[in-house]
PDB file of C-alpha atoms in Angstrom:
ATOM      1  CA  ALA A   1      28.870 -80.215  64.837  1.00 76.00           C
ATOM      2  CA  GLN A   2      27.711 -77.492  62.683  1.00 80.00           C
ATOM      3  CA  SER A   3      24.827 -77.146  60.116  1.00 88.00           C
ATOM      4  CA  VAL A   4      23.407 -74.534  57.801  1.00 93.00           C
ATOM      5  CA  THR A   5      19.746 -74.214  56.844  1.00 94.00           C
ATOM      6  CA  GLN A   6      18.899 -72.005  53.690  1.00 95.00           C
ATOM      7  CA  LEU A   7      15.306 -71.133  54.767  1.00 94.00           C
ATOM      8  CA  ASP A   8      14.382 -70.660  50.847  1.00 94.00           C
ATOM      9  CA  SER A   9      14.943 -73.365  48.049  1.00 93.00           C
ATOM     10  CA  GLN A  10      13.858 -70.776  45.233  1.00 96.00           C
ATOM     11  CA  VAL A  11      13.091 -67.145  45.419  1.00 97.00           C
ATOM     12  CA  SER A  12      11.967 -65.105  42.306  1.00 97.00           C
ATOM     13  CA  VAL A  13      12.199 -61.370  41.772  1.00 97.00           C
ATOM     14  CA  PHE A  14      11.817 -58.776  39.014  1.00 97.00           C
ATOM     15  CA  GLU A  15      14.827 -56.898  37.846  1.00 97.00           C
ATOM     16  CA  GLU A  16      15.988 -53.899  40.107  1.00 97.00           C
ATOM     17  CA  ALA A  17      14.106 -55.126  43.163  1.00 98.00           C
ATOM     18  CA  PRO A  18      15.579 -55.919  46.262  1.00 98.00           C
ATOM     19  CA  VAL A  19      16.329 -59.523  47.462  1.00 98.00           C
ATOM     20  CA  GLU A  20      17.135 -61.244  50.684  1.00 98.00           C
ATOM     21  CA  LEU A  21      18.403 -64.792  50.744  1.00 98.00           C
ATOM     22  CA  ARG A  22      18.178 -66.174  54.138  1.00 97.00           C
ATOM     23  CA  CYS A  23      20.622 -68.252  55.998  1.00 97.00           C
ATOM     24  CA  ASN A  24      20.810 -69.647  59.310  1.00 96.00           C
ATOM     25  CA  TYR A  25      23.357 -71.861  60.904  1.00 94.00           C
ATOM     26  CA  SER A  26      24.030 -74.080  64.211  1.00 91.00           C
ATOM     27  CA  SER A  27      27.201 -74.371  65.923  1.00 84.00           C
ATOM     28  CA  SER A  28      28.532 -74.509  69.726  1.00 79.00           C
ATOM     29  CA  VAL A  29      31.788 -73.035  68.803  1.00 81.00           C
ATOM     30  CA  SER A  30      32.872 -69.726  66.727  1.00 84.00           C
ATOM     31  CA  VAL A  31      32.499 -70.191  63.103  1.00 86.00           C
ATOM     32  CA  TYR A  32      33.395 -68.363  59.844  1.00 91.00           C
ATOM     33  CA  LEU A  33      30.589 -67.882  57.200  1.00 93.00           C
ATOM     34  CA  PHE A  34      30.640 -67.710  53.807  1.00 95.00           C
ATOM     35  CA  TRP A  35      28.339 -67.075  50.663  1.00 97.00           C
ATOM     36  CA  TYR A  36      29.076 -68.460  47.231  1.00 96.00           C
ATOM     37  CA  VAL A  37      27.443 -68.270  43.958  1.00 96.00           C
ATOM     38  CA  GLN A  38      27.428 -70.940  41.201  1.00 93.00           C
ATOM     39  CA  TYR A  39      26.202 -70.093  37.917  1.00 92.00           C
ATOM     40  CA  PRO A  40      24.985 -72.729  35.604  1.00 86.00           C
ATOM     41  CA  ASN A  41      27.540 -75.548  34.961  1.00 80.00           C
ATOM     42  CA  GLN A  42      30.317 -73.924  36.734  1.00 86.00           C
ATOM     43  CA  GLY A  43      32.163 -74.128  39.870  1.00 88.00           C
ATOM     44  CA  LEU A  44      31.470 -71.701  43.126  1.00 91.00           C
ATOM     45  CA  GLN A  45      32.767 -68.138  43.149  1.00 94.00           C
ATOM     46  CA  LEU A  46      33.052 -66.355  46.664  1.00 94.00           C
ATOM     47  CA  LEU A  47      30.803 -63.792  47.071  1.00 96.00           C
ATOM     48  CA  LEU A  48      31.697 -62.712  50.846  1.00 95.00           C
ATOM     49  CA  LYS A  49      33.220 -63.873  53.793  1.00 93.00           C
ATOM     50  CA  TYR A  50      32.645 -63.287  57.586  1.00 92.00           C
ATOM     51  CA  LEU A  51      35.719 -63.892  59.780  1.00 88.00           C
ATOM     52  CA  SER A  52      35.541 -61.205  62.320  1.00 86.00           C
ATOM     53  CA  GLY A  53      35.300 -57.448  62.947  1.00 86.00           C
ATOM     54  CA  SER A  54      32.281 -55.695  61.475  1.00 88.00           C
ATOM     55  CA  THR A  55      29.009 -57.543  61.307  1.00 90.00           C
ATOM     56  CA  LEU A  56      28.308 -56.185  57.886  1.00 95.00           C
ATOM     57  CA  VAL A  57      30.118 -57.606  55.113  1.00 95.00           C
ATOM     58  CA  LYS A  58      30.063 -56.344  51.783  1.00 96.00           C
ATOM     59  CA  GLY A  59      31.496 -58.429  48.724  1.00 94.00           C
ATOM     60  CA  ILE A  60      31.513 -58.635  44.974  1.00 94.00           C
ATOM     61  CA  ASN A  61      28.801 -57.682  42.721  1.00 93.00           C
ATOM     62  CA  GLY A  62      26.836 -55.334  45.097  1.00 96.00           C
ATOM     63  CA  PHE A  63      26.140 -58.193  47.644  1.00 97.00           C
ATOM     64  CA  GLU A  64      26.347 -57.471  51.224  1.00 97.00           C
ATOM     65  CA  ALA A  65      25.399 -59.942  54.364  1.00 97.00           C
ATOM     66  CA  GLU A  66      24.801 -59.380  57.989  1.00 95.00           C
ATOM     67  CA  PHE A  67      26.277 -61.634  60.797  1.00 94.00           C
ATOM     68  CA  ASN A  68      23.883 -61.903  63.616  1.00 93.00           C
ATOM     69  CA  LYS A  69      25.263 -63.999  66.436  1.00 89.00           C
ATOM     70  CA  SER A  70      22.283 -63.865  68.777  1.00 90.00           C
ATOM     71  CA  GLN A  71      20.060 -64.973  65.701  1.00 91.00           C
ATOM     72  CA  THR A  72      22.689 -67.240  64.330  1.00 93.00           C
ATOM     73  CA  SER A  73      22.247 -65.732  60.872  1.00 95.00           C
ATOM     74  CA  PHE A  74      23.971 -64.764  57.998  1.00 97.00           C
ATOM     75  CA  HIS A  75      21.440 -63.239  55.441  1.00 97.00           C
ATOM     76  CA  LEU A  76      22.491 -62.010  52.155  1.00 98.00           C
ATOM     77  CA  ARG A  77      21.208 -59.064  50.649  1.00 98.00           C
ATOM     78  CA  LYS A  78      21.295 -57.139  47.327  1.00 98.00           C
ATOM     79  CA  PRO A  79      19.267 -53.712  47.240  1.00 97.00           C
ATOM     80  CA  SER A  80      18.446 -54.044  43.217  1.00 97.00           C
ATOM     81  CA  VAL A  81      19.160 -57.111  41.283  1.00 97.00           C
ATOM     82  CA  HIS A  82      20.219 -57.695  37.745  1.00 96.00           C
ATOM     83  CA  ILE A  83      19.252 -60.440  35.352  1.00 96.00           C
ATOM     84  CA  SER A  84      22.733 -61.712  35.619  1.00 95.00           C
ATOM     85  CA  ASP A  85      22.341 -62.752  39.013  1.00 96.00           C
ATOM     86  CA  THR A  86      20.149 -65.527  38.353  1.00 96.00           C
ATOM     87  CA  ALA A  87      22.199 -68.215  39.870  1.00 96.00           C
ATOM     88  CA  GLU A  88      22.490 -70.808  42.536  1.00 94.00           C
ATOM     89  CA  TYR A  89      23.466 -69.227  45.940  1.00 96.00           C
ATOM     90  CA  PHE A  90      25.133 -71.336  48.777  1.00 95.00           C
ATOM     91  CA  CYS A  91      25.725 -70.191  52.357  1.00 96.00           C
ATOM     92  CA  ALA A  92      28.611 -72.083  54.209  1.00 94.00           C
ATOM     93  CA  VAL A  93      30.053 -72.352  57.595  1.00 92.00           C
ATOM     94  CA  ARG A  94      33.212 -73.549  59.095  1.00 87.00           C
ATOM     95  CA  ARG A  95      34.708 -73.842  62.556  1.00 80.00           C
ATOM     96  CA  SER A  96      37.405 -71.193  63.080  1.00 75.00           C
ATOM     97  CA  SER A  97      39.805 -73.619  64.288  1.00 72.00           C
ATOM     98  CA  ASN A  98      39.621 -76.662  61.803  1.00 67.00           C
ATOM     99  CA  THR A  99      41.601 -77.545  58.847  1.00 65.00           C
ATOM    100  CA  GLY A 100      39.146 -75.476  56.510  1.00 69.00           C
ATOM    101  CA  LYS A 101      36.200 -78.134  55.975  1.00 81.00           C
ATOM    102  CA  LEU A 102      32.961 -76.147  55.115  1.00 88.00           C
ATOM    103  CA  ILE A 103      29.347 -77.327  55.689  1.00 89.00           C
ATOM    104  CA  PHE A 104      27.229 -76.118  53.023  1.00 91.00           C
ATOM    105  CA  GLY A 105      23.418 -75.202  52.926  1.00 93.00           C
ATOM    106  CA  GLN A 106      21.316 -76.807  50.095  1.00 91.00           C
ATOM    107  CA  GLY A 107      21.076 -73.668  48.422  1.00 93.00           C
ATOM    108  CA  THR A 108      18.637 -71.088  46.925  1.00 95.00           C
ATOM    109  CA  THR A 109      18.043 -70.922  43.490  1.00 95.00           C
ATOM    110  CA  LEU A 110      17.381 -66.782  42.625  1.00 97.00           C
ATOM    111  CA  GLN A 111      15.649 -66.226  39.853  1.00 97.00           C
ATOM    112  CA  VAL A 112      15.534 -62.497  38.273  1.00 97.00           C
ATOM    113  CA  LYS A 113      12.683 -61.767  35.957  1.00 96.00           C
ATOM    114  CA  PRO A 114      12.756 -58.878  33.497  1.00 95.00           C
TER     115      PRO A 114
ATOM    116  CA  SER B   1      47.450 -65.649  40.869  1.00 85.00           C
ATOM    117  CA  GLN B   2      46.539 -68.884  41.664  1.00 86.00           C
ATOM    118  CA  THR B   3      44.281 -71.036  39.253  1.00 91.00           C
ATOM    119  CA  ILE B   4      42.453 -74.242  39.851  1.00 95.00           C
ATOM    120  CA  HIS B   5      42.045 -76.794  37.076  1.00 95.00           C
ATOM    121  CA  GLN B   6      39.826 -79.797  36.968  1.00 96.00           C
ATOM    122  CA  TRP B   7      39.708 -82.189  34.025  1.00 94.00           C
ATOM    123  CA  PRO B   8      37.735 -83.702  32.037  1.00 96.00           C
ATOM    124  CA  ALA B   9      35.124 -81.121  32.246  1.00 94.00           C
ATOM    125  CA  THR B  10      32.421 -83.758  31.526  1.00 95.00           C
ATOM    126  CA  LEU B  11      32.481 -87.530  31.589  1.00 96.00           C
ATOM    127  CA  VAL B  12      29.911 -90.230  30.753  1.00 97.00           C
ATOM    128  CA  GLN B  13      30.824 -93.660  32.091  1.00 97.00           C
ATOM    129  CA  PRO B  14      29.020 -97.058  32.277  1.00 97.00           C
ATOM    130  CA  VAL B  15      28.238 -98.639  35.490  1.00 97.00           C
ATOM    131  CA  GLY B  16      31.175-100.746  36.670  1.00 96.00           C
ATOM    132  CA  SER B  17      33.770 -98.799  34.953  1.00 97.00           C
ATOM    133  CA  PRO B  18      36.815 -97.413  36.575  1.00 97.00           C
ATOM    134  CA  LEU B  19      37.102 -93.412  37.302  1.00 96.00           C
ATOM    135  CA  SER B  20      39.855 -90.824  37.619  1.00 97.00           C
ATOM    136  CA  LEU B  21      39.313 -87.248  38.013  1.00 97.00           C
ATOM    137  CA  GLU B  22      42.175 -84.781  38.195  1.00 97.00           C
ATOM    138  CA  CYS B  23      42.774 -81.430  39.833  1.00 98.00           C
ATOM    139  CA  THR B  24      45.592 -79.491  39.904  1.00 97.00           C
ATOM    140  CA  VAL B  25      46.403 -76.005  41.571  1.00 97.00           C
ATOM    141  CA  GLU B  26      48.961 -73.414  40.294  1.00 95.00           C
ATOM    142  CA  GLY B  27      50.437 -70.465  41.607  1.00 94.00           C
ATOM    143  CA  THR B  28      50.492 -71.576  45.421  1.00 92.00           C
ATOM    144  CA  SER B  29      52.343 -74.397  47.513  1.00 91.00           C
ATOM    145  CA  ASN B  30      51.044 -76.892  49.832  1.00 93.00           C
ATOM    146  CA  PRO B  31      47.660 -75.968  49.622  1.00 93.00           C
ATOM    147  CA  ASN B  32      44.636 -77.614  51.516  1.00 92.00           C
ATOM    148  CA  LEU B  33      42.916 -79.607  48.840  1.00 95.00           C
ATOM    149  CA  TYR B  34      39.395 -80.770  48.903  1.00 94.00           C
ATOM    150  CA  TRP B  35      36.848 -82.903  46.741  1.00 95.00           C
ATOM    151  CA  TYR B  36      33.134 -82.139  46.699  1.00 94.00           C
ATOM    152  CA  ARG B  37      30.075 -83.694  45.127  1.00 93.00           C
ATOM    153  CA  GLN B  38      27.159 -82.122  44.321  1.00 90.00           C
ATOM    154  CA  ALA B  39      24.092 -84.240  43.425  1.00 81.00           C
ATOM    155  CA  ALA B  40      21.185 -82.917  41.406  1.00 73.00           C
ATOM    156  CA  GLY B  41      19.271 -80.513  43.433  1.00 68.00           C
ATOM    157  CA  ARG B  42      21.201 -80.715  46.268  1.00 71.00           C
ATOM    158  CA  GLY B  43      23.939 -79.067  48.396  1.00 80.00           C
ATOM    159  CA  LEU B  44      27.545 -79.807  48.290  1.00 88.00           C
ATOM    160  CA  GLN B  45      29.052 -82.530  50.151  1.00 89.00           C
ATOM    161  CA  LEU B  46      32.854 -82.740  51.163  1.00 90.00           C
ATOM    162  CA  LEU B  47      34.018 -86.236  50.139  1.00 93.00           C
ATOM    163  CA  PHE B  48      38.076 -85.876  50.946  1.00 94.00           C
ATOM    164  CA  TYR B  49      40.399 -83.359  52.147  1.00 91.00           C
ATOM    165  CA  SER B  50      44.201 -83.328  52.198  1.00 93.00           C
ATOM    166  CA  VAL B  51      46.507 -81.103  54.135  1.00 91.00           C
ATOM    167  CA  GLY B  52      49.927 -82.599  52.250  1.00 92.00           C
ATOM    168  CA  ILE B  53      51.178 -85.047  50.012  1.00 95.00           C
ATOM    169  CA  GLY B  54      50.100 -88.723  50.825  1.00 91.00           C
ATOM    170  CA  GLN B  55      47.390 -87.311  53.731  1.00 93.00           C
ATOM    171  CA  ILE B  56      43.874 -87.990  52.640  1.00 93.00           C
ATOM    172  CA  SER B  57      40.984 -87.692  55.217  1.00 91.00           C
ATOM    173  CA  SER B  58      37.782 -89.470  53.943  1.00 89.00           C
ATOM    174  CA  GLU B  59      34.535 -87.640  55.288  1.00 84.00           C
ATOM    175  CA  VAL B  60      31.808 -90.066  53.977  1.00 79.00           C
ATOM    176  CA  PRO B  61      32.367 -93.919  53.477  1.00 68.00           C
ATOM    177  CA  GLN B  62      31.565 -94.692  49.762  1.00 79.00           C
ATOM    178  CA  ASN B  63      32.534 -96.120  46.542  1.00 87.00           C
ATOM    179  CA  LEU B  64      35.055 -93.428  45.752  1.00 94.00           C
ATOM    180  CA  SER B  65      38.939 -92.773  46.989  1.00 95.00           C
ATOM    181  CA  ALA B  66      41.424 -89.830  46.454  1.00 96.00           C
ATOM    182  CA  SER B  67      45.172 -89.465  46.343  1.00 96.00           C
ATOM    183  CA  ARG B  68      47.408 -86.808  46.343  1.00 97.00           C
ATOM    184  CA  PRO B  69      50.669 -87.861  44.342  1.00 95.00           C
ATOM    185  CA  GLN B  70      51.994 -84.267  44.307  1.00 95.00           C
ATOM    186  CA  ASP B  71      51.842 -81.390  46.167  1.00 96.00           C
ATOM    187  CA  ARG B  72      49.127 -79.544  44.066  1.00 96.00           C
ATOM    188  CA  GLN B  73      47.560 -82.557  42.289  1.00 97.00           C
ATOM    189  CA  PHE B  74      44.566 -84.167  43.809  1.00 97.00           C
ATOM    190  CA  ILE B  75      42.962 -87.269  42.082  1.00 97.00           C
ATOM    191  CA  LEU B  76      39.324 -88.719  42.701  1.00 97.00           C
ATOM    192  CA  SER B  77      39.099 -92.745  41.751  1.00 96.00           C
ATOM    193  CA  SER B  78      36.928 -95.430  41.658  1.00 96.00           C
ATOM    194  CA  LYS B  79      37.350 -98.891  40.767  1.00 95.00           C
ATOM    195  CA  LYS B  80      33.806 -99.531  39.797  1.00 96.00           C
ATOM    196  CA  LEU B  81      31.292 -96.974  39.262  1.00 95.00           C
ATOM    197  CA  LEU B  82      27.740 -96.939  40.493  1.00 94.00           C
ATOM    198  CA  LEU B  83      24.829 -95.167  39.229  1.00 93.00           C
ATOM    199  CA  SER B  84      24.546 -93.364  42.545  1.00 90.00           C
ATOM    200  CA  ASP B  85      28.166 -91.628  41.829  1.00 93.00           C
ATOM    201  CA  SER B  86      26.666 -89.366  39.048  1.00 92.00           C
ATOM    202  CA  GLY B  87      26.934 -85.752  40.119  1.00 92.00           C
ATOM    203  CA  PHE B  88      29.113 -82.610  39.643  1.00 93.00           C
ATOM    204  CA  TYR B  89      32.675 -82.789  41.269  1.00 95.00           C
ATOM    205  CA  LEU B  90      34.079 -79.816  42.405  1.00 94.00           C
ATOM    206  CA  CYS B  91      37.621 -79.505  43.621  1.00 96.00           C
ATOM    207  CA  ALA B  92      38.840 -76.584  45.899  1.00 95.00           C
ATOM    208  CA  TRP B  93      41.962 -75.591  47.345  1.00 94.00           C
ATOM    209  CA  SER B  94      42.861 -73.177  50.392  1.00 91.00           C
ATOM    210  CA  LYS B  95      45.928 -71.920  52.080  1.00 87.00           C
ATOM    211  CA  GLY B  96      46.038 -73.280  55.634  1.00 73.00           C
ATOM    212  CA  ARG B  97      42.542 -72.485  57.216  1.00 69.00           C
ATOM    213  CA  GLU B  98      41.788 -69.633  55.046  1.00 76.00           C
ATOM    214  CA  THR B  99      39.098 -69.156  52.175  1.00 87.00           C
ATOM    215  CA  GLN B 100      38.534 -72.187  49.932  1.00 91.00           C
ATOM    216  CA  TYR B 101      38.410 -71.664  46.095  1.00 93.00           C
ATOM    217  CA  PHE B 102      36.887 -73.745  43.749  1.00 94.00           C
ATOM    218  CA  GLY B 103      37.566 -75.340  40.201  1.00 95.00           C
ATOM    219  CA  PRO B 104      35.096 -75.574  37.197  1.00 93.00           C
ATOM    220  CA  GLY B 105      33.980 -78.964  38.051  1.00 93.00           C
ATOM    221  CA  THR B 106      33.441 -81.982  36.511  1.00 95.00           C
ATOM    222  CA  ARG B 107      30.144 -83.235  35.699  1.00 93.00           C
ATOM    223  CA  LEU B 108      29.923 -87.321  35.864  1.00 95.00           C
ATOM    224  CA  LEU B 109      26.949 -89.164  34.498  1.00 95.00           C
ATOM    225  CA  VAL B 110      27.050 -92.995  35.108  1.00 95.00           C
ATOM    226  CA  LEU B 111      24.674 -94.827  32.732  1.00 96.00           C
TER     227      LEU B 111
END
């Protein structure tokens, strides 16, 4: 079975600072990896995904993530955050062979301070 | 382009009352459909998924049920709500095993 651990429940940074949100996963089979963002009282929006190919994935809003198979990690980064990046971020994994069921981490709340 | 709708957006229901939440997808055919629940301060838990009309798979035993009466319609129901059913319910769709896209969600408060 797959599992996802987001290592930080809350991260607080100042505007224009870099940020890294950490995600580790556990799986005995090949997986696809995703990062979603959730703004207050809204659904989830896809930030980026890793399916295959280059391990550095670029997404929307200036975010990027790097797939590290040996460390089973998929950390999300942004070199300079804005106030508008304040939101909940979810890492998710699914088996590459299944019907699409996602396993989510518990989420990381990112607060960007002025 | 594809869009996904959920209604109602917010619902307050007494314990023991029935529930019906609706999810509709536009702009695609034969999508995979999913129901997730997000409890306060927690991640998302997959409740049900469907790969076709009348085909429902349940992920966790609970007080809820799901149905798919039409290709692009997914309904979450309960005969008698419990306090523990409170949460944020999200519907999602995918084309086969591709990326899942989420609806705006329904916030349910059971009192």
